[in-house]
Amino acid sequence: MSTHREHGQHQHGQHQQSQHQHGQHDDGRHRHGAPAQGNGHGHDHGRTEIDWEVMAAHLERNAELQLPALRRAAARLRDRLGPDREVRRILDIGSGPGVMTCVLAETFPGAEAVAVDGAPGLLDRALARAERLGLTGRVAVRHAELPAGLAAADVDADGPGTADLLWSSRAVHHLGDQQGALGALTELLRPGGLLAVAEGGLPMRYLPRDIGIGRPGLQARLDAAQEHWYDRMRAELPGSVAVVEDWPAMLRNAGLADVGSFTTLVDLPAPLDGPAREFLLSHLTRLRGAADDLLDAEDLGTLDLLIDPAAPEGVLLRPDAFLLSAVTVFTGVRPSG
Ligand SMILES: C[S@@+](CC[C@H](N)C(=O)[O-])C[C@H]1O[C@@H](n2cnc3c(N)ncnc32)[C@H](O)[C@@H]1O
């Protein structure tokens, strides 16, 4: 298999090189919008709408900062599957720019890894990344609008239920019916195959409680604003269904067995390097763009200073900014028979 984009009913061997199809994503079908958020929460149609294509560089930078944690997660999944399990096909659902798709291809050298996403520009990034890393022939991409595109024939050219490992990070929460989506993901697994959804953890931390400007405790108020926005986003998704977000229970309800979880830490201490500062700047800039009615004037002023590239108090220059986050991965196995 070569590094390729899979379209529609594409069969193995009919590889199509990456091609931008902007008509497919200018119609707003995969504009779900989200403000800056390290853990991916965020949106509003109008207020919470996300243009994933515009977020491409931000998503890739975010994932690259997490690379050591992503590699540890992939190793955990390899251990979880066990040495006797042959892993031939891996799907990364809502892959974004394919950083984890490539990590999974590296971790499972006998497998093809397929990045599945609704944003063609992100899939192009995934292909370019795979080529840069020498993974041509090991990584494929497939354009699919979810949840409809999860219908097995649309995602899996070989027919339903042929994935040995299915990874999905921060994508299920962008679908209206999260429980339904988990059920559909389970259907894509072979018996004994492993589903891993990265949907939990802790909100990202990046500033001390007192940053010397504005009222202390800004980080907690930003968390609250993001939770508010996240609520709006969930409520405004097409087909939005409220569910108790007990992920282990949701995985069991989807028919999975042997359900468990593990958590990986991203710990970048101060002083941050350039890429981490750039990530924080874009995170806070996106948050600022969505926060007008969620923060008071003083906090908005503090945010304005934090995202001022020339201000010594800004995140590009201040010495005390750090990055700390915890990502929880929930796992379950599709029972045999
Ligand atoms: C927060 S990003 C996560 C990207 C990557 N998995 C990561 O963890 O860095 C969510 C991804 O899901 C995709 N996505 C969201 N809603 C979608 C939908 N309805 N259909 C297809 N893809 C969707 C977006 O294009 C985006 O790449």
GROMACS .gro file of N, CA and C in nm, residues 60 62-78 87 90-92 95 97-115 126 129-131 133-135 138-140 165 167 169 262 264:
model
  171
   60GLU      N    1  -0.153   2.057   1.451
   60GLU     CA    2  -0.028   1.982   1.430
   60GLU      C    3   0.075   2.020   1.536
   62ASN      N    4   0.015   2.134   1.836
   62ASN     CA    5  -0.032   2.077   1.962
   62ASN      C    6   0.009   1.930   1.972
   63ALA      N    7  -0.019   1.855   1.865
   63ALA     CA    8   0.011   1.712   1.869
   63ALA      C    9   0.162   1.689   1.875
   64GLU      N   10   0.238   1.774   1.806
   64GLU     CA   11   0.384   1.755   1.809
   64GLU      C   12   0.440   1.779   1.949
   65LEU      N   13   0.381   1.875   2.021
   65LEU     CA   14   0.425   1.898   2.159
   65LEU      C   15   0.396   1.776   2.246
   66GLN      N   16   0.297   1.700   2.206
   66GLN     CA   17   0.257   1.582   2.284
   66GLN      C   18   0.326   1.454   2.238
   67LEU      N   19   0.419   1.465   2.142
   67LEU     CA   20   0.474   1.344   2.080
   67LEU      C   21   0.524   1.240   2.180
   68PRO      N   22   0.602   1.279   2.282
   68PRO     CA   23   0.648   1.175   2.376
   68PRO      C   24   0.530   1.103   2.443
   69ALA      N   25   0.427   1.179   2.477
   69ALA     CA   26   0.309   1.117   2.540
   69ALA      C   27   0.235   1.029   2.440
   70LEU      N   28   0.227   1.072   2.315
   70LEU     CA   29   0.160   0.991   2.212
   70LEU      C   30   0.235   0.860   2.189
   71ARG      N   31   0.369   0.869   2.191
   71ARG     CA   32   0.449   0.746   2.173
   71ARG      C   33   0.429   0.652   2.290
   72ARG      N   34   0.419   0.709   2.411
   72ARG     CA   35   0.395   0.623   2.529
   72ARG      C   36   0.256   0.559   2.517
   73ALA      N   37   0.159   0.636   2.473
   73ALA     CA   38   0.023   0.581   2.458
   73ALA      C   39   0.023   0.468   2.356
   74ALA      N   40   0.092   0.488   2.244
   74ALA     CA   41   0.096   0.383   2.140
   74ALA      C   42   0.161   0.256   2.195
   75ALA      N   43   0.266   0.274   2.276
   75ALA     CA   44   0.333   0.157   2.334
   75ALA      C   45   0.238   0.084   2.430
   76ARG      N   46   0.160   0.163   2.505
   76ARG     CA   47   0.062   0.100   2.595
   76ARG      C   48  -0.040   0.018   2.516
   77LEU      N   49  -0.081   0.071   2.403
   77LEU     CA   50  -0.180  -0.001   2.321
   77LEU      C   51  -0.119  -0.129   2.264
   78ARG      N   52   0.009  -0.120   2.225
   78ARG     CA   53   0.078  -0.241   2.175
   78ARG      C   54   0.083  -0.347   2.285
   87VAL      N   55  -0.136  -0.714   1.415
   87VAL     CA   56  -0.206  -0.587   1.388
   87VAL      C   57  -0.176  -0.548   1.244
   90ILE      N   58  -0.500  -0.029   1.111
   90ILE     CA   59  -0.527   0.067   1.219
   90ILE      C   60  -0.604   0.184   1.159
   91LEU      N   61  -0.709   0.226   1.225
   91LEU     CA   62  -0.782   0.346   1.183
   91LEU      C   63  -0.764   0.454   1.289
   92ASP      N   64  -0.736   0.576   1.244
   92ASP     CA   65  -0.729   0.693   1.334
   92ASP      C   66  -0.846   0.783   1.294
   95SER      N   67  -0.857   1.210   1.265
   95SER     CA   68  -0.710   1.210   1.279
   95SER      C   69  -0.650   1.349   1.284
   97PRO      N   70  -0.421   1.629   1.154
   97PRO     CA   71  -0.305   1.625   1.064
   97PRO      C   72  -0.223   1.496   1.072
   98GLY      N   73  -0.272   1.395   1.140
   98GLY     CA   74  -0.213   1.262   1.130
   98GLY      C   75  -0.088   1.238   1.213
   99VAL      N   76  -0.066   1.319   1.316
   99VAL     CA   77   0.054   1.299   1.397
   99VAL      C   78   0.049   1.162   1.466
  100MET      N   79  -0.065   1.129   1.526
  100MET     CA   80  -0.076   0.998   1.592
  100MET      C   81  -0.085   0.886   1.489
  101THR      N   82  -0.145   0.912   1.373
  101THR     CA   83  -0.149   0.809   1.268
  101THR      C   84  -0.007   0.762   1.239
  102CYS      N   85   0.084   0.858   1.227
  102CYS     CA   86   0.223   0.825   1.196
  102CYS      C   87   0.290   0.754   1.313
  103VAL      N   88   0.261   0.798   1.435
  103VAL     CA   89   0.318   0.730   1.553
  103VAL      C   90   0.271   0.584   1.555
  104LEU      N   91   0.143   0.564   1.523
  104LEU     CA   92   0.090   0.427   1.524
  104LEU      C   93   0.155   0.343   1.413
  105ALA      N   94   0.178   0.403   1.297
  105ALA     CA   95   0.245   0.330   1.189
  105ALA      C   96   0.386   0.291   1.231
  106GLU      N   97   0.452   0.379   1.306
  106GLU     CA   98   0.588   0.347   1.352
  106GLU      C   99   0.586   0.238   1.459
  107THR      N  100   0.482   0.242   1.544
  107THR     CA  101   0.476   0.148   1.657
  107THR      C  102   0.434   0.008   1.612
  108PHE      N  103   0.355   0.003   1.503
  108PHE     CA  104   0.308  -0.127   1.452
  108PHE      C  105   0.359  -0.144   1.309
  109PRO      N  106   0.484  -0.188   1.295
  109PRO     CA  107   0.547  -0.188   1.162
  109PRO      C  108   0.480  -0.282   1.062
  110GLY      N  109   0.397  -0.375   1.110
  110GLY     CA  110   0.331  -0.467   1.017
  110GLY      C  111   0.194  -0.418   0.972
  111ALA      N  112   0.157  -0.298   1.014
  111ALA     CA  113   0.019  -0.251   0.987
  111ALA      C  114   0.016  -0.137   0.886
  112GLU      N  115  -0.099  -0.123   0.821
  112GLU     CA  116  -0.127   0.001   0.750
  112GLU      C  117  -0.209   0.088   0.847
  113ALA      N  118  -0.179   0.215   0.850
  113ALA     CA  119  -0.251   0.307   0.938
  113ALA      C  120  -0.327   0.406   0.851
  114VAL      N  121  -0.457   0.419   0.875
  114VAL     CA  122  -0.542   0.503   0.791
  114VAL      C  123  -0.594   0.622   0.872
  115ALA      N  124  -0.560   0.742   0.828
  115ALA     CA  125  -0.612   0.864   0.890
  115ALA      C  126  -0.748   0.895   0.828
  126ALA      N  127  -0.148   1.507   0.678
  126ALA     CA  128  -0.113   1.372   0.725
  126ALA      C  129  -0.028   1.300   0.620
  129ARG      N  130   0.319   1.454   0.610
  129ARG     CA  131   0.393   1.412   0.729
  129ARG      C  132   0.446   1.270   0.711
  130ALA      N  133   0.358   1.180   0.663
  130ALA     CA  134   0.399   1.041   0.643
  130ALA      C  135   0.516   1.035   0.545
  131GLU      N  136   0.511   1.115   0.441
  131GLU     CA  137   0.620   1.113   0.343
  131GLU      C  138   0.749   1.164   0.406
  133LEU      N  139   0.838   1.142   0.708
  133LEU     CA  140   0.888   1.046   0.806
  133LEU      C  141   0.926   0.912   0.743
  134GLY      N  142   0.920   0.905   0.611
  134GLY     CA  143   0.956   0.779   0.545
  134GLY      C  144   0.852   0.671   0.564
  135LEU      N  145   0.727   0.711   0.581
  135LEU     CA  146   0.620   0.613   0.604
  135LEU      C  147   0.533   0.592   0.480
  138ARG      N  148   0.288   0.305   0.420
  138ARG     CA  149   0.238   0.255   0.548
  138ARG      C  150   0.119   0.336   0.598
  139VAL      N  151   0.103   0.457   0.543
  139VAL     CA  152  -0.004   0.547   0.590
  139VAL      C  153  -0.095   0.584   0.474
  140ALA      N  154  -0.223   0.572   0.496
  140ALA     CA  155  -0.323   0.614   0.397
  140ALA      C  156  -0.413   0.717   0.463
  165LEU      N  157  -0.697  -0.218   1.542
  165LEU     CA  158  -0.684  -0.111   1.642
  165LEU      C  159  -0.752   0.013   1.587
  167TRP      N  160  -0.807   0.407   1.689
  167TRP     CA  161  -0.771   0.519   1.778
  167TRP      C  162  -0.858   0.638   1.741
  169SER      N  163  -0.895   1.041   1.893
  169SER     CA  164  -0.858   1.139   1.996
  169SER      C  165  -0.934   1.269   1.974
  262PHE      N  166  -0.597   0.447   3.074
  262PHE     CA  167  -0.467   0.491   3.126
  262PHE      C  168  -0.452   0.639   3.092
  264THR      N  169  -0.176   0.966   3.016
  264THR     CA  170  -0.039   1.009   2.986
  264THR      C  171  -0.026   1.158   3.020
   0.00000   0.00000   0.00000
